[in-house]
Amino acid sequence: IYMGHWDHLGTDTSLTGDQIYNGASDNATGIAGILALAGKFVAGQRPERSLVFLALTAEESGLLGSKYYCEHPVYPLALTAAVLNIDMLVSAGQSRDVIIFGKGKSELDGYVQRAAAKLDMVVSADPWPEQNIFYRSDHINFARRGVPALFMTAGVDLLAQGRAGGLDFTDRFLKNTYHSVND
């Protein structure tokens, strides 16, 4: 399953000017990502197993869409090989690393390690473990039911600005854009 969520937070009528939480980064980028992947699979050689491209809603309201899907799956979860959650494709530029949220919690980590090595990249653990990001997005409902789940994002060790530049970009994004009408 390749999935993302398309919901966001609605509006804030107490604001002057733009009042809409558009959710461009969180998470229209994820939906664009699964649509792009679906297009590549349709245009190329068909894989040997079935693929599901799942656009969930109510992630921002408590992971309700993924909870519902897990209770009413199209294919039995016992037959689901893996879930790849695409939640925010935001990047400050090319990096030397890729981040796995919940690194060490899934047998899928090895696939990422091998792919990263082919690109001369490394896999980094979550630089913000205190935020419990692994437990705050839709893949967690699958993982809790035994489906191998992967949630990764662009790294922060930037080629141009190093790790400090990547962490600064992310910090500014979280303070000024994330879950705001600026997204």
XYZ file of N, CA and C in Angstrom, residues 7 15 18 37 41 77 99 127 130 159 161 164 170:
39
model
N -6.529 15.337 3.897
C -7.275 16.276 4.745
C -6.333 17.319 5.338
N -8.652 34.816 11.811
C -7.550 35.448 11.095
C -8.064 36.474 10.096
N -6.066 35.428 4.496
C -6.205 33.995 4.237
C -6.565 33.266 5.526
N 3.491 7.885 -8.334
C 3.888 6.474 -8.291
C 2.895 5.603 -9.060
N 3.721 3.113 -12.274
C 3.394 1.688 -12.328
C 2.477 1.368 -13.500
N -5.413 -7.567 5.750
C -4.141 -7.055 6.254
C -3.112 -8.171 6.406
N 15.722 10.083 6.269
C 15.316 9.820 7.649
C 14.197 8.784 7.662
N 15.649 12.719 13.943
C 16.371 13.719 14.732
C 15.500 14.392 15.801
N 11.693 13.140 20.480
C 10.782 13.636 21.523
C 9.405 13.988 20.974
N 23.652 18.749 1.154
C 24.915 18.866 0.428
C 25.450 20.290 0.494
N 24.365 22.971 2.641
C 24.410 23.675 3.924
C 24.698 22.787 5.118
N 23.434 21.369 9.950
C 22.912 22.569 10.631
C 21.943 23.317 9.733
N 14.210 22.992 8.588
C 13.086 22.257 9.175
C 12.488 23.014 10.341
